[in-house]
Coordinates of C-alpha atoms and ligand atoms in Angstrom, one line a residue:
M1 CA 106.7 114.3 100.7
R2 CA 109.4 111.8 101.0
F3 CA 110.6 109.5 98.1
D4 CA 113.9 108.1 99.3
R5 CA 113.9 104.5 100.2
A6 CA 116.0 104.5 103.1
E7 CA 114.0 107.7 104.5
L8 CA 110.9 106.1 104.0
V9 CA 111.8 102.8 105.7
D10 CA 113.1 104.8 108.6
E11 CA 109.9 106.9 109.2
A12 CA 107.7 103.8 108.8
R13 CA 109.5 101.7 111.0
R14 CA 109.9 104.8 113.7
S15 CA 106.4 106.2 113.4
G16 CA 104.4 103.0 112.5
T17 CA 102.9 105.2 109.2
L18 CA 103.8 107.7 106.7
A19 CA 103.1 111.2 106.4
G20 CA 101.0 112.3 103.4
L21 CA 98.9 109.2 102.9
P22 CA 95.6 110.1 100.7
S23 CA 92.5 110.0 102.9
G24 CA 89.6 110.6 100.5
H25 CA 88.2 108.8 97.4
F26 CA 89.5 110.1 94.0
I27 CA 86.8 111.2 92.0
D28 CA 86.6 113.6 88.9
G29 CA 90.1 114.4 89.4
R30 CA 90.6 115.1 93.0
F31 CA 90.4 113.6 96.4
V32 CA 87.1 113.9 98.1
A33 CA 85.7 112.8 101.5
S34 CA 82.7 110.4 101.5
I35 CA 79.5 112.1 101.2
S36 CA 78.5 110.6 104.6
R37 CA 81.8 111.5 106.1
A38 CA 82.3 107.8 107.0
K39 CA 85.9 106.6 107.4
M40 CA 87.6 103.3 108.1
Q41 CA 91.0 102.1 109.5
S42 CA 93.8 100.3 107.4
F43 CA 96.0 97.9 109.7
D44 CA 99.7 97.0 109.4
P45 CA 99.6 93.3 109.4
G46 CA 103.1 93.0 110.4
R47 CA 102.2 94.7 113.9
G48 CA 98.5 93.9 113.8
V49 CA 97.4 97.6 114.6
P50 CA 96.0 100.4 112.7
F51 CA 98.6 102.9 110.6
A52 CA 96.0 105.0 108.7
T53 CA 92.4 106.0 108.1
F54 CA 90.8 106.5 104.6
A55 CA 87.4 107.2 103.3
A56 CA 84.6 104.5 103.5
G57 CA 82.4 104.8 100.5
S58 CA 78.6 104.1 100.1
A59 CA 76.2 103.6 97.1
E60 CA 76.0 107.7 96.8
D61 CA 80.0 107.8 96.4
V62 CA 79.8 105.1 93.9
A63 CA 77.1 106.9 91.9
R64 CA 79.2 110.2 91.9
A65 CA 82.1 108.3 90.6
V66 CA 80.0 106.5 87.9
V67 CA 78.7 109.8 86.7
A68 CA 82.1 111.3 86.7
A69 CA 83.4 108.2 84.5
R70 CA 80.3 108.4 82.0
A71 CA 80.6 112.3 81.7
A72 CA 84.5 111.8 81.0
L73 CA 83.4 109.7 77.8
S74 CA 82.1 112.8 76.2
G75 CA 85.0 115.2 77.3
P76 CA 88.5 115.5 76.0
W77 CA 89.2 111.8 76.6
P78 CA 87.7 110.4 73.6
R79 CA 89.2 113.0 71.2
L80 CA 92.8 112.0 72.1
T81 CA 94.5 110.0 69.7
P82 CA 95.6 106.4 70.8
A83 CA 99.0 107.5 70.5
A84 CA 98.4 110.6 73.0
R85 CA 96.8 108.2 75.4
G86 CA 100.0 106.1 75.3
E87 CA 101.8 109.2 76.0
I88 CA 100.1 109.7 79.3
L89 CA 100.7 106.2 80.1
M90 CA 104.3 106.4 79.4
R91 CA 104.6 109.7 81.4
A92 CA 102.9 107.6 84.3
S93 CA 105.4 104.9 84.1
H94 CA 108.2 107.4 84.4
L95 CA 106.8 109.2 87.3
L96 CA 106.2 105.7 88.9
R97 CA 109.7 104.6 88.6
E98 CA 110.8 107.8 90.4
R99 CA 108.6 107.2 93.1
A100 CA 108.9 103.5 93.2
A101 CA 110.2 103.5 96.8
R102 CA 107.1 105.5 98.4
F103 CA 104.8 103.0 96.7
A104 CA 106.6 100.1 97.6
V105 CA 106.7 101.0 101.3
V106 CA 103.2 101.9 101.4
E107 CA 102.3 98.6 100.0
T108 CA 104.3 96.9 102.5
L109 CA 102.4 98.8 105.3
D110 CA 99.0 98.2 103.9
S111 CA 99.3 94.5 102.6
G112 CA 101.8 93.2 104.8
K113 CA 104.3 91.9 102.0
L114 CA 107.9 91.9 102.2
L115 CA 109.6 95.3 101.0
A116 CA 111.4 93.3 98.4
E117 CA 108.2 91.7 97.0
S118 CA 106.4 95.4 97.1
E119 CA 109.4 96.7 95.0
G120 CA 109.1 93.8 92.5
D121 CA 105.4 94.5 92.4
V122 CA 105.9 98.2 91.7
G123 CA 108.4 97.4 89.0
G124 CA 106.0 95.3 87.2
V125 CA 103.3 98.0 87.3
V126 CA 106.2 100.5 85.9
R127 CA 106.4 98.0 83.1
C128 CA 102.8 97.5 82.6
L129 CA 102.2 101.2 82.3
A130 CA 105.0 101.1 79.4
Y131 CA 103.5 98.0 77.8
Y132 CA 100.0 99.4 77.4
A133 CA 101.5 102.9 76.5
G134 CA 103.0 101.2 73.6
A135 CA 100.0 98.9 72.8
A136 CA 97.5 102.0 72.6
D137 CA 98.2 102.6 68.8
K138 CA 98.4 99.1 67.8
L139 CA 94.9 98.1 68.6
Q140 CA 94.1 97.2 64.9
G141 CA 91.2 95.6 63.6
D142 CA 90.9 93.2 60.5
S143 CA 90.1 93.7 56.7
V144 CA 87.7 90.9 55.6
P145 CA 87.7 89.4 52.1
L146 CA 84.2 89.5 50.8
G147 CA 84.8 89.5 47.2
P148 CA 84.9 92.6 44.5
D149 CA 81.5 94.0 45.6
Y150 CA 82.1 94.6 49.5
L151 CA 84.6 95.9 51.6
G152 CA 84.4 94.4 55.3
V153 CA 86.3 96.0 58.2
T154 CA 86.4 95.2 62.1
I155 CA 87.0 98.0 64.4
E156 CA 87.9 97.8 68.2
E157 CA 85.9 100.3 70.2
P158 CA 86.2 101.0 74.0
V159 CA 83.7 99.4 75.9
G160 CA 82.7 102.4 77.9
V161 CA 82.8 102.7 81.6
V162 CA 84.7 99.8 83.4
A163 CA 84.0 98.7 87.0
Q164 CA 87.2 97.1 88.5
I165 CA 87.2 95.3 92.0
V166 CA 90.7 94.6 93.5
P167 CA 91.6 92.3 96.0
W168 CA 94.1 92.7 98.9
N169 CA 96.7 90.2 98.1
Y170 CA 98.5 92.1 95.1
P171 CA 96.6 95.7 95.2
L172 CA 98.8 97.9 93.0
S173 CA 99.8 95.1 90.3
T174 CA 96.1 94.0 90.1
A175 CA 94.6 97.5 89.9
A176 CA 97.1 98.4 87.4
R177 CA 96.6 95.4 85.0
G178 CA 92.9 96.6 84.8
I179 CA 93.5 100.2 84.5
A180 CA 96.6 100.4 82.1
P181 CA 94.7 98.3 79.3
A182 CA 91.4 100.1 79.8
L183 CA 93.0 103.4 79.6
A184 CA 94.8 102.4 76.4
A185 CA 91.6 101.1 74.9
G186 CA 90.1 104.6 75.5
C187 CA 87.6 103.5 78.4
T188 CA 86.9 105.3 81.5
L189 CA 87.1 103.6 84.9
V190 CA 85.5 103.3 88.6
V191 CA 87.9 101.2 90.6
K192 CA 87.3 99.7 94.0
P193 CA 90.4 98.5 96.1
A194 CA 89.9 96.0 98.7
E195 CA 89.2 97.6 102.2
Q196 CA 92.3 95.9 103.7
T197 CA 94.6 97.8 101.0
P198 CA 93.1 101.0 99.5
F199 CA 96.2 103.3 99.5
T200 CA 98.5 102.5 96.5
T201 CA 95.5 102.4 94.0
L202 CA 94.4 105.8 95.3
M203 CA 98.1 107.0 94.6
L204 CA 98.1 105.7 91.3
A205 CA 95.0 107.5 90.3
E206 CA 96.6 110.6 91.5
L207 CA 100.0 110.0 89.5
L208 CA 98.1 109.2 86.5
H209 CA 96.3 112.5 86.6
E210 CA 99.8 114.1 87.2
A211 CA 100.9 112.5 84.0
G212 CA 97.9 114.0 82.2
L213 CA 94.7 112.1 82.6
P214 CA 91.6 114.3 82.2
A215 CA 89.5 114.5 85.4
G216 CA 86.8 111.9 85.6
V217 CA 88.4 109.2 83.2
L218 CA 89.8 107.2 86.4
N219 CA 88.0 107.2 89.7
V220 CA 88.8 105.3 92.9
V221 CA 86.2 104.6 95.5
A222 CA 87.6 103.2 98.6
G223 CA 85.3 101.1 101.2
T224 CA 83.9 97.7 101.7
G225 CA 82.5 95.1 99.3
A226 CA 79.4 94.8 101.0
E227 CA 78.7 98.4 100.4
A228 CA 81.0 100.2 97.9
G229 CA 81.6 97.0 95.9
A230 CA 78.0 95.6 95.7
A231 CA 76.7 99.1 94.6
L232 CA 79.4 99.3 91.9
V233 CA 78.9 96.1 90.3
A234 CA 75.1 96.6 90.4
H235 CA 75.1 100.2 88.8
P236 CA 73.4 100.5 85.3
G237 CA 75.8 103.0 84.3
I238 CA 78.7 100.2 84.1
D239 CA 79.5 98.5 80.8
H240 CA 82.2 96.0 81.8
I241 CA 83.1 94.4 85.1
T242 CA 86.7 93.2 86.0
F243 CA 86.6 91.2 89.2
T244 CA 89.4 89.7 91.0
G245 CA 88.9 87.8 94.2
S246 CA 87.2 84.8 95.7
V247 CA 84.8 82.2 94.0
A248 CA 82.0 83.0 96.5
T249 CA 82.2 86.7 95.8
G250 CA 82.8 86.3 92.2
Q251 CA 79.5 84.3 91.8
R252 CA 77.7 87.2 93.7
V253 CA 79.3 89.6 91.2
M254 CA 78.0 87.5 88.4
Q255 CA 74.7 87.5 89.6
A256 CA 74.7 91.4 90.0
A257 CA 76.2 91.6 86.3
A258 CA 73.3 89.7 85.1
E259 CA 70.7 92.2 86.0
H260 CA 71.8 94.5 83.5
V261 CA 73.6 92.1 81.2
T262 CA 76.9 93.8 82.1
R263 CA 79.9 92.4 80.4
L264 CA 82.3 90.8 82.9
Q265 CA 85.8 88.8 83.4
L266 CA 86.5 87.0 86.5
E267 CA 89.8 85.9 88.2
L268 CA 89.0 83.8 90.9
G269 CA 91.1 81.1 93.0
G270 CA 93.4 78.4 92.2
K271 CA 94.8 75.2 93.5
S272 CA 97.6 75.1 91.0
P273 CA 99.9 72.2 90.7
V274 CA 103.7 72.2 90.4
V275 CA 104.9 68.8 89.2
L276 CA 108.6 67.7 89.8
M277 CA 109.5 64.6 87.3
A278 CA 112.3 62.4 88.4
D279 CA 114.6 63.9 85.7
C280 CA 114.4 67.3 86.8
E281 CA 117.2 69.5 88.0
I282 CA 116.3 69.0 91.7
E283 CA 117.9 72.2 93.4
A284 CA 116.3 74.6 90.8
A285 CA 113.0 72.8 91.2
V286 CA 113.1 73.0 95.1
E287 CA 113.9 76.9 94.9
G288 CA 111.0 76.9 92.4
V289 CA 108.6 75.3 94.5
I290 CA 109.8 77.7 97.6
G291 CA 109.0 80.6 95.7
A292 CA 105.7 79.3 94.2
I293 CA 104.0 78.7 97.5
Y294 CA 106.0 80.9 100.0
E295 CA 106.0 84.2 98.0
N296 CA 103.6 86.7 99.8
A297 CA 103.2 84.1 102.3
G298 CA 101.3 81.9 100.0
Q299 CA 98.5 84.6 99.4
I300 CA 98.5 84.3 95.7
C301 CA 95.6 83.0 93.5
S302 CA 98.0 81.4 91.2
A303 CA 100.3 80.0 94.0
G304 CA 102.0 76.7 93.3
S305 CA 100.0 75.2 96.3
R306 CA 100.3 71.5 95.3
L307 CA 103.5 69.8 94.8
I308 CA 103.0 66.7 92.7
V309 CA 106.3 64.9 92.6
E310 CA 107.6 61.6 91.3
K311 CA 108.1 58.8 93.9
A312 CA 112.0 58.3 92.7
I313 CA 112.8 61.7 94.2
A314 CA 110.0 62.5 96.7
Q315 CA 112.3 61.7 99.6
E316 CA 115.1 63.6 98.6
V317 CA 112.8 66.8 97.4
L318 CA 110.9 66.7 100.8
D319 CA 114.0 66.5 102.9
R320 CA 115.3 69.5 100.9
L321 CA 112.1 71.5 101.1
V322 CA 111.8 70.9 104.9
A323 CA 115.2 72.0 105.7
R324 CA 114.9 75.2 103.4
V325 CA 111.4 76.2 105.1
E326 CA 112.6 75.7 108.5
A327 CA 115.5 78.1 107.9
M328 CA 113.1 80.9 106.6
A329 CA 112.6 83.8 109.2
L330 CA 109.2 85.3 109.5
G331 CA 109.0 88.9 110.3
H332 CA 107.5 92.4 109.4
G333 CA 107.7 93.1 105.6
L334 CA 110.0 96.2 106.7
S335 CA 112.6 93.9 108.4
E336 CA 115.2 91.3 106.9
A337 CA 112.7 88.6 107.0
Q338 CA 112.2 85.9 104.4
I339 CA 108.3 85.5 104.7
G340 CA 105.9 88.1 105.7
P341 CA 102.7 88.3 107.7
I342 CA 99.0 87.1 106.6
N343 CA 96.9 90.2 105.5
S344 CA 94.3 89.8 108.0
P345 CA 93.1 88.0 111.2
Q346 CA 90.1 86.7 109.4
Q347 CA 92.4 85.0 106.8
L348 CA 95.0 83.7 109.6
A349 CA 92.0 82.0 111.1
R350 CA 90.9 80.5 107.7
I351 CA 94.4 79.2 107.2
D352 CA 94.6 77.6 110.7
A353 CA 91.1 76.0 110.2
H354 CA 92.2 74.3 107.1
V355 CA 95.4 72.8 108.8
A356 CA 93.5 71.9 112.0
R357 CA 91.0 69.9 110.1
A358 CA 94.1 68.2 108.1
R359 CA 95.6 67.5 111.4
A360 CA 92.4 66.0 113.0
A361 CA 92.0 63.9 109.8
G362 CA 95.5 62.2 110.4
N363 CA 97.3 64.1 107.4
R364 CA 101.1 64.0 108.0
I365 CA 102.5 67.5 108.7
L366 CA 106.1 67.4 107.7
T367 CA 106.8 71.1 109.1
G368 CA 105.0 74.3 110.4
G369 CA 101.4 74.3 111.1
G370 CA 100.5 77.2 113.7
I371 CA 100.1 80.8 114.2
V372 CA 103.0 82.7 115.7
P373 CA 103.6 86.5 116.6
D374 CA 106.5 88.4 115.2
A375 CA 109.5 87.8 117.2
E376 CA 110.5 91.6 117.3
C377 CA 107.2 93.2 118.3
G378 CA 105.3 90.4 119.9
G379 CA 102.1 91.0 117.6
G380 CA 101.2 90.7 114.0
W381 CA 99.3 87.9 111.8
F382 CA 101.8 85.2 111.0
Y383 CA 101.5 81.8 109.9
R384 CA 104.4 79.2 109.9
P385 CA 105.3 77.9 106.5
T386 CA 103.8 74.4 106.2
I387 CA 104.0 71.1 104.2
I388 CA 101.5 68.4 104.6
L389 CA 101.2 65.2 102.8
A390 CA 97.6 64.9 101.1
D391 CA 95.8 61.6 101.3
G392 CA 94.3 60.9 97.9
L393 CA 92.8 63.1 95.3
D394 CA 89.3 63.8 97.4
D395 CA 91.4 65.2 100.4
P396 CA 90.2 68.7 101.2
L397 CA 94.0 69.8 101.0
V398 CA 94.0 68.8 97.5
Q399 CA 90.4 70.2 96.4
E400 CA 90.3 73.6 98.5
E401 CA 92.2 76.8 98.2
I402 CA 93.8 77.7 101.4
F403 CA 95.4 81.2 100.4
G404 CA 98.3 80.8 102.8
P405 CA 101.7 79.5 103.2
V406 CA 100.6 75.7 103.2
L407 CA 102.0 73.3 100.5
T408 CA 100.3 70.1 99.8
V409 CA 102.4 66.9 98.6
Q410 CA 101.0 64.6 96.4
I411 CA 103.4 61.6 95.3
V412 CA 102.8 59.8 91.9
Q413 CA 104.3 57.4 89.6
G414 CA 105.0 58.7 85.9
L415 CA 103.7 61.6 83.9
D416 CA 100.1 60.2 83.2
E417 CA 99.4 59.9 87.0
A418 CA 101.0 63.7 87.4
I419 CA 98.7 64.9 84.8
A420 CA 95.6 63.2 86.2
A421 CA 96.6 64.6 89.6
A422 CA 97.1 68.2 88.2
N423 CA 93.8 68.0 86.6
A424 CA 91.7 66.6 89.6
T425 CA 90.5 69.9 91.2
P426 CA 87.5 72.3 90.3
Y427 CA 90.2 74.9 89.5
A428 CA 92.3 75.6 86.3
L429 CA 94.5 78.7 86.7
V430 CA 98.3 78.0 86.5
A431 CA 100.5 74.8 86.3
G432 CA 103.9 74.1 86.5
I433 CA 106.5 71.3 85.4
Y434 CA 110.0 70.8 86.2
T435 CA 111.7 68.1 83.8
R436 CA 114.8 67.9 81.5
D437 CA 112.6 65.9 79.0
H438 CA 110.9 68.5 76.3
G439 CA 108.5 65.7 75.4
S440 CA 107.4 65.4 79.0
A441 CA 107.1 69.1 79.4
W442 CA 105.1 69.8 76.4
R443 CA 102.7 66.8 76.6
F444 CA 102.0 68.1 80.2
A445 CA 101.6 71.7 78.8
R446 CA 99.0 70.4 76.3
A447 CA 97.0 67.9 78.8
V448 CA 96.9 70.1 81.6
D449 CA 93.7 72.3 82.1
A450 CA 95.2 75.9 83.0
G451 CA 95.1 79.2 81.8
Q452 CA 98.9 79.4 81.8
V453 CA 101.7 76.8 82.2
Y454 CA 105.2 77.2 83.3
I455 CA 108.1 75.0 82.0
N456 CA 111.2 74.8 84.6
E457 CA 110.3 78.4 86.1
F458 CA 107.0 79.0 88.1
F459 CA 105.4 82.4 87.5
A460 CA 107.6 83.1 84.3
G461 CA 106.3 85.4 82.0
G462 CA 105.3 89.2 82.8
V463 CA 102.8 91.7 81.4
A464 CA 103.0 90.6 77.8
M465 CA 101.7 87.0 78.4
P466 CA 98.0 86.7 78.9
F467 CA 96.7 85.6 82.2
G468 CA 93.7 84.2 83.7
G469 CA 91.7 81.0 84.5
N470 CA 89.3 78.1 83.5
R471 CA 86.4 76.7 85.1
K472 CA 86.1 77.6 88.8
S473 CA 89.3 80.0 88.4
G474 CA 87.1 82.3 86.1
F475 CA 87.1 83.5 82.8
G476 CA 88.4 86.2 80.6
R477 CA 92.2 87.3 80.2
A478 CA 94.2 90.1 81.7
K479 CA 97.7 91.1 80.6
G480 CA 99.2 91.1 77.1
M481 CA 97.1 92.0 73.9
A482 CA 94.4 89.8 75.1
G483 CA 93.9 92.1 78.1
L484 CA 93.8 94.9 75.9
R485 CA 90.9 93.4 73.7
S486 CA 88.9 92.6 76.9
Y487 CA 88.2 96.4 77.0
C488 CA 86.9 96.8 73.6
K489 CA 83.7 95.8 71.8
L490 CA 84.2 94.7 68.1
K491 CA 82.2 96.2 65.5
S492 CA 81.8 94.7 62.0
V493 CA 81.2 97.2 59.3
V494 CA 80.5 96.2 55.7
A495 CA 80.2 98.6 52.6
R496 CA 78.5 97.6 49.3
L497 CA 80.8 99.1 46.8
Ligands
ADP1 P1 88.0 88.0 100.6 O1 87.0 87.3 101.3 O2 89.3 87.4 100.7 O3 88.1 89.5 101.5 P2 86.7 89.0 98.5 O4 86.6 88.1 97.1 O5 85.6 88.7 99.1 O6 88.0 88.0 99.1 O7 87.2 90.5 98.0 C1 87.9 90.7 96.7 C2 87.2 92.1 96.5 O8 85.8 92.1 96.3 C3 87.6 93.1 97.7 O9 87.6 94.4 97.1 C4 86.0 93.2 98.4 O10 85.7 94.5 98.9 C5 85.2 93.0 97.1 N1 83.8 92.5 97.4 C6 83.1 91.9 98.4 N2 82.1 91.5 98.3 C7 81.5 92.1 97.2 C8 80.4 92.2 96.7 N3 79.2 91.6 97.1 N4 80.3 92.9 95.4 C9 81.3 93.4 94.9 N5 82.5 93.5 95.4 C10 82.6 92.8 96.6

C-alpha cells in the first residue's frame, strides 16, 4: 500500500482510483460485507465518474454494529484507565501523521476538495486525536460544599453507545470530532458516513484499531441515510446521537430520537455573516472573505456566505473581490486549481436553482453564476464562484442556505445596522467581523447570535475551541472540553458523614 504523496497523486491521476481502498463495513474490529451483499458506487466529483465501490448497509448491518458496540461496553474497554485510552488516541495521531498523504488523496477523490484542503483537514484530525488523547485523564468532576455533615461530588460517566451521522463536506474531520472525544470519554460508537464519502471514516476506524482500540469499540456502517442512517438513529440500543447535516434531515433525526428519548446534538446549516467595517484592513479582509466562502467551494455549514459591508468601502471591496474571484482557476482537486468541484450533481442543481431564482428576481450578479465542466477532462461538477447583491433582509439570498460558492452582499451604514443584518436569519452558527476598532469588534461579538465569533480572521480557532450553533443551526457543542462533556452523563453523589 502506498503512503508517499507524489506516488499517490500519480496513481490517482493515472488510474482514476487508488488500490487498497476499504470495501466493507468496519464492525467488531474487522471489515465485513453487507449481510445482503449490497454495494454502492462512490464518484469522483472532479470527473463525475465512479471510482470505487463500497458496502451499502441496511438495518441488519446497523443492528449487528450496535450489538458489537453494546458488547464492547462490557469488554476490556471500560476497564482501561483514562490515561490508557489517551495513549491509544495518541498512537492513532502519530499513525495518521505517517499516513496523512494517503488519507488526503482518498478524501480528495471522494469529496472533490482540493488536495491542499484535504491535507489541512487530515492535519486537523492529527491534532484532534492528540488533543483528546491529552484530555482523556482530565475529565474531572466537582466537589460541592454542603456543610460539615455531607460530602457531595459530581462524576462524569461515559454516556454509552454513540451513533454518529456524518455529512459529505468534511467527512474525516467531522467524523473525528465525534469519535475522538467519545473514545476519550470511554464511550463506544457506531458511525454512519455519508453515502457520497465513506472511505476516510472506514480508514480511520481501521487505523484506531491498529493503535490498540479493542474490537467493537468503534464500528462504521456505510450506506444511505434513508436505510442505514434512519435505522441507526431509530435503534433502541443507542444512548446518544451526534448528527451533522441539513436542517430537514436533522428534524427527522430529532423525531426519531424522541421515540426512545435518546440524547442528541445537532449541527445543522448556517447563513453566516462576515462584516467589513469601514475602518478594517481592506486587503486582509478581502482575503478573509474569499477563504470564508470559497474554501471547499462554499460547501461548509459555517461558510461566511453573507458579506455585510459598510457603504463607505463597499465599491472598493466589491471591485477587489470580483477581480480576485475572476482569477481563480476551477479544476480537479488533484490539479493546481484554486477552487474544486461540487460534491454531487444533486447539490450542483440546488446551487444553480438558487442563483437562477435570484437572476429571475432581478438581483445583480457581479460575477459567476453557472455550471461549467472541468477544462482538462470536460466533465465533473463545477460551479463558477459567484457574487450577488441582495435586495433587502427578506431576500431568499439572505435567508436561505445555498451550500455552494455563492456570496451574497448586503450594504449597510454603521455597526448597529450591521448587527441587525447579521441577526436577521433563522440561522446562528458563526459570525465574523473585520475592524481596527476593538470596541466595535467586542460590541458585535456580544450582540450577534452565533455559536462562535471570529474577529479579524474567519475560521480562527481549531480543535480547542467549542463549536456549534443556536436556533436553526442546531444545539450542542463539538470540540474543546465542551465536546468531551457531550459524551458524558453527569452523576451527583452525596454522602452523609
Ligand atoms: P444532504 O441532503 O446534503 O445529503 P443530509 O443532511 O441529508 O444532507 O445528509 C447528512 C447525513 O445524514 C448523511 O450521512 C446522510 O446519509 C444522513 N441521513 C440522511 N437521511 C437520514 C435519515 N432519515 N436518518 C438518519 N440519517 C440520515
